[in-house]
Amino acid sequence: METQAPTASFTVIPNRRPATDEERWLAMEDPVFGKVFTDHMARATWREGEGWADRRIVPLAPIPMHPGAAVLHYAQQAFEGLKAYRWEDGSIHLFRPEANAARLAASCARLALPTVSEADFLAAVTGVVEADRNWVPSTAGASLYLRPLVMATEPSLLVQPAAEVDFLVTASPVGAYLSDGTQGVSIWVSRGYHRANPGGTGEAKTGGNYAASMLPQKEAKEHGCGQVLFLDAKEDTYVEELGGMNLIAVRADGSILTPRLSGTILAGVTRDSILTLLRDEGRAVEERDVALAEIIAGLEIGEIVELFACGTAAVVTPIARLVSDDFDIAVPERDGDDASVARSVLERLTAIQYGRAEDPHGWTTEVVPAPEG
Ligand SMILES: Cc1ncc(COP(=O)(O)O)c(C=O)c1O
């Protein structure tokens, strides 16, 4: 795939009709995840033989598209999800944006899309945050969710890599997903459906994976569950991940067990950050194939004491129950908040993201300084 020169300046064309203060406050009061969008977006276009051009921060607007655009037919696209956080002093920071840039590049490579350079990625997300700094919430646990997207816009029904591609970044203020860290979600273990198969696109963040997860997600809802857990497609034995989050188990001895990045699992930035923090605490962390039977037996005999899911949107979601056609197992509640690894690691991670604690790994990047005075 094409590599980029590290020049990345996005021309800002300000929105002449931004939301009024009142409209913005109303929209940000209790935003439903991903339903409220800010005043601006980043956009750049790519043509085969020419590379990326027209890097701009522009007013948010619908993007007219030819009905034959390849992405609409063959789903040639890749996307990302990361957040900007407002610190107590008013400054705004991104969390590990380089990791998202690298993952987008890997997803684009798998989807035969042109790669967005790290410089372009960072300039685009920074440009949107700067333009829409008023949209970054200051309420506890809230943030600005950024959604970079690369998609094939060429009008062509030929099944081949598109010669015209768009890169977009939109932004949405989001509230705290999880106000009470002790609340757990019920998980439906999908038996009939798989999310990803070896050699497929499971490791890429691409829309088709999510399209395929909607029916199992519906099945989960019908069984009273909030999320789906997928098993591996080859042996139908090993737990992989949820529709939009990675899975982590805590053993009675305090050690951590999680499915390895086998090629069919999305390498979560939250997963990596949490495993790093848990290793920092001196915990043993095992990344390997984990059979569903091992999890069930572990829960039954008390060897596994906690299960939780993690991802950018919800950060950490404790799991209360695992359900399928042939079992329904409660994850025992831990005595008091202090015992919960999910809760303590959520607190440690969010303290770094919001600048309340030291950032020993250099994960945060300031994009808007604190206002003077
Ligand atoms: C399938 C899937 N797995 C895991 C994750 C967690 O990834 P991250 O922590 O980078 O948000 C996500 C969320 O983006 C996801 O969609």
PDB file of N, CA, C and O in Angstrom, residues 179-203:
ATOM      1  N   SER A 179     -22.045   4.285  35.033  1.00  0.00           N
ATOM      2  CA  SER A 179     -22.005   5.157  36.196  1.00  0.00           C
ATOM      3  C   SER A 179     -21.734   4.362  37.464  1.00  0.00           C
ATOM      4  O   SER A 179     -21.137   4.860  38.397  1.00  0.00           O
ATOM      5  N   ASP A 180     -22.147   3.104  37.463  1.00  0.00           N
ATOM      6  CA  ASP A 180     -21.947   2.276  38.655  1.00  0.00           C
ATOM      7  C   ASP A 180     -21.132   1.046  38.254  1.00  0.00           C
ATOM      8  O   ASP A 180     -21.635   0.129  37.624  1.00  0.00           O
ATOM      9  N   GLY A 181     -19.864   1.068  38.621  1.00  0.00           N
ATOM     10  CA  GLY A 181     -18.950  -0.001  38.234  1.00  0.00           C
ATOM     11  C   GLY A 181     -19.291  -1.364  38.802  1.00  0.00           C
ATOM     12  O   GLY A 181     -18.726  -2.371  38.388  1.00  0.00           O
ATOM     13  N   THR A 182     -20.200  -1.438  39.734  1.00  0.00           N
ATOM     14  CA  THR A 182     -20.525  -2.744  40.309  1.00  0.00           C
ATOM     15  C   THR A 182     -21.658  -3.422  39.550  1.00  0.00           C
ATOM     16  O   THR A 182     -21.926  -4.596  39.749  1.00  0.00           O
ATOM     17  N   GLN A 183     -22.331  -2.632  38.694  1.00  0.00           N
ATOM     18  CA  GLN A 183     -23.429  -3.208  37.917  1.00  0.00           C
ATOM     19  C   GLN A 183     -22.857  -4.110  36.843  1.00  0.00           C
ATOM     20  O   GLN A 183     -21.928  -3.719  36.158  1.00  0.00           O
ATOM     21  N   GLY A 184     -23.394  -5.281  36.650  1.00  0.00           N
ATOM     22  CA  GLY A 184     -22.861  -6.170  35.626  1.00  0.00           C
ATOM     23  C   GLY A 184     -23.842  -6.401  34.501  1.00  0.00           C
ATOM     24  O   GLY A 184     -25.039  -6.197  34.648  1.00  0.00           O
ATOM     25  N   VAL A 185     -23.301  -6.819  33.349  1.00  0.00           N
ATOM     26  CA  VAL A 185     -24.133  -7.081  32.189  1.00  0.00           C
ATOM     27  C   VAL A 185     -24.235  -8.595  31.984  1.00  0.00           C
ATOM     28  O   VAL A 185     -23.319  -9.333  32.343  1.00  0.00           O
ATOM     29  N   SER A 186     -25.375  -9.052  31.450  1.00  0.00           N
ATOM     30  CA  SER A 186     -25.524 -10.467  31.097  1.00  0.00           C
ATOM     31  C   SER A 186     -25.037 -10.664  29.668  1.00  0.00           C
ATOM     32  O   SER A 186     -25.326  -9.854  28.791  1.00  0.00           O
ATOM     33  N   ILE A 187     -24.308 -11.738  29.463  1.00  0.00           N
ATOM     34  CA  ILE A 187     -23.686 -11.984  28.165  1.00  0.00           C
ATOM     35  C   ILE A 187     -24.261 -13.252  27.532  1.00  0.00           C
ATOM     36  O   ILE A 187     -24.313 -14.304  28.178  1.00  0.00           O
ATOM     37  N   TRP A 188     -24.663 -13.146  26.298  1.00  0.00           N
ATOM     38  CA  TRP A 188     -25.156 -14.296  25.534  1.00  0.00           C
ATOM     39  C   TRP A 188     -23.980 -14.919  24.780  1.00  0.00           C
ATOM     40  O   TRP A 188     -23.299 -14.239  24.007  1.00  0.00           O
ATOM     41  N   VAL A 189     -23.723 -16.193  25.013  1.00  0.00           N
ATOM     42  CA  VAL A 189     -22.646 -16.877  24.292  1.00  0.00           C
ATOM     43  C   VAL A 189     -23.240 -17.452  23.014  1.00  0.00           C
ATOM     44  O   VAL A 189     -24.071 -18.362  23.059  1.00  0.00           O
ATOM     45  N   SER A 190     -22.839 -16.891  21.877  1.00  0.00           N
ATOM     46  CA  SER A 190     -23.424 -17.286  20.595  1.00  0.00           C
ATOM     47  C   SER A 190     -22.884 -18.645  20.167  1.00  0.00           C
ATOM     48  O   SER A 190     -21.677 -18.847  20.092  1.00  0.00           O
ATOM     49  N   ARG A 191     -23.757 -19.585  19.889  1.00  0.00           N
ATOM     50  CA  ARG A 191     -23.322 -20.917  19.472  1.00  0.00           C
ATOM     51  C   ARG A 191     -23.442 -21.084  17.965  1.00  0.00           C
ATOM     52  O   ARG A 191     -22.610 -21.676  17.328  1.00  0.00           O
ATOM     53  N   GLY A 192     -24.485 -20.528  17.380  1.00  0.00           N
ATOM     54  CA  GLY A 192     -24.719 -20.739  15.949  1.00  0.00           C
ATOM     55  C   GLY A 192     -23.917 -19.797  15.062  1.00  0.00           C
ATOM     56  O   GLY A 192     -23.653 -20.102  13.907  1.00  0.00           O
ATOM     57  N   TYR A 193     -23.549 -18.660  15.596  1.00  0.00           N
ATOM     58  CA  TYR A 193     -22.888 -17.645  14.767  1.00  0.00           C
ATOM     59  C   TYR A 193     -21.477 -17.373  15.267  1.00  0.00           C
ATOM     60  O   TYR A 193     -21.232 -17.392  16.464  1.00  0.00           O
ATOM     61  N   HIS A 194     -20.590 -17.092  14.314  1.00  0.00           N
ATOM     62  CA  HIS A 194     -19.239 -16.669  14.668  1.00  0.00           C
ATOM     63  C   HIS A 194     -18.997 -15.280  14.129  1.00  0.00           C
ATOM     64  O   HIS A 194     -19.609 -14.871  13.152  1.00  0.00           O
ATOM     65  N   ARG A 195     -18.091 -14.579  14.773  1.00  0.00           N
ATOM     66  CA  ARG A 195     -17.784 -13.215  14.350  1.00  0.00           C
ATOM     67  C   ARG A 195     -16.711 -13.185  13.274  1.00  0.00           C
ATOM     68  O   ARG A 195     -16.746 -12.342  12.377  1.00  0.00           O
ATOM     69  N   ALA A 196     -15.750 -14.089  13.386  1.00  0.00           N
ATOM     70  CA  ALA A 196     -14.561 -14.001  12.533  1.00  0.00           C
ATOM     71  C   ALA A 196     -13.987 -15.386  12.306  1.00  0.00           C
ATOM     72  O   ALA A 196     -14.162 -16.280  13.133  1.00  0.00           O
ATOM     73  N   ASN A 197     -13.291 -15.536  11.184  1.00  0.00           N
ATOM     74  CA  ASN A 197     -12.655 -16.830  10.928  1.00  0.00           C
ATOM     75  C   ASN A 197     -11.199 -16.601  10.505  1.00  0.00           C
ATOM     76  O   ASN A 197     -10.865 -15.513  10.018  1.00  0.00           O
ATOM     77  N   PRO A 198     -10.340 -17.619  10.674  1.00  0.00           N
ATOM     78  CA  PRO A 198      -8.931 -17.420  10.326  1.00  0.00           C
ATOM     79  C   PRO A 198      -8.798 -16.976   8.866  1.00  0.00           C
ATOM     80  O   PRO A 198      -9.442 -17.540   7.985  1.00  0.00           O
ATOM     81  N   GLY A 199      -7.984 -15.965   8.652  1.00  0.00           N
ATOM     82  CA  GLY A 199      -7.803 -15.446   7.294  1.00  0.00           C
ATOM     83  C   GLY A 199      -8.860 -14.425   6.903  1.00  0.00           C
ATOM     84  O   GLY A 199      -8.778 -13.811   5.845  1.00  0.00           O
ATOM     85  N   GLY A 200      -9.865 -14.247   7.740  1.00  0.00           N
ATOM     86  CA  GLY A 200     -10.932 -13.277   7.457  1.00  0.00           C
ATOM     87  C   GLY A 200     -10.552 -11.884   7.938  1.00  0.00           C
ATOM     88  O   GLY A 200      -9.372 -11.523   7.983  1.00  0.00           O
ATOM     89  N   THR A 201     -11.548 -11.113   8.354  1.00  0.00           N
ATOM     90  CA  THR A 201     -11.282  -9.710   8.697  1.00  0.00           C
ATOM     91  C   THR A 201     -11.471  -9.408  10.190  1.00  0.00           C
ATOM     92  O   THR A 201     -11.586  -8.244  10.580  1.00  0.00           O
ATOM     93  N   GLY A 202     -11.494 -10.479  11.017  1.00  0.00           N
ATOM     94  CA  GLY A 202     -11.767 -10.278  12.446  1.00  0.00           C
ATOM     95  C   GLY A 202     -10.811  -9.330  13.136  1.00  0.00           C
ATOM     96  O   GLY A 202     -11.173  -8.641  14.091  1.00  0.00           O
ATOM     97  N   GLU A 203      -9.574  -9.299  12.650  1.00  0.00           N
ATOM     98  CA  GLU A 203      -8.546  -8.470  13.282  1.00  0.00           C
ATOM     99  C   GLU A 203      -8.649  -7.017  12.827  1.00  0.00           C
ATOM    100  O   GLU A 203      -8.025  -6.132  13.416  1.00  0.00           O
TER     101      GLU A 203
END
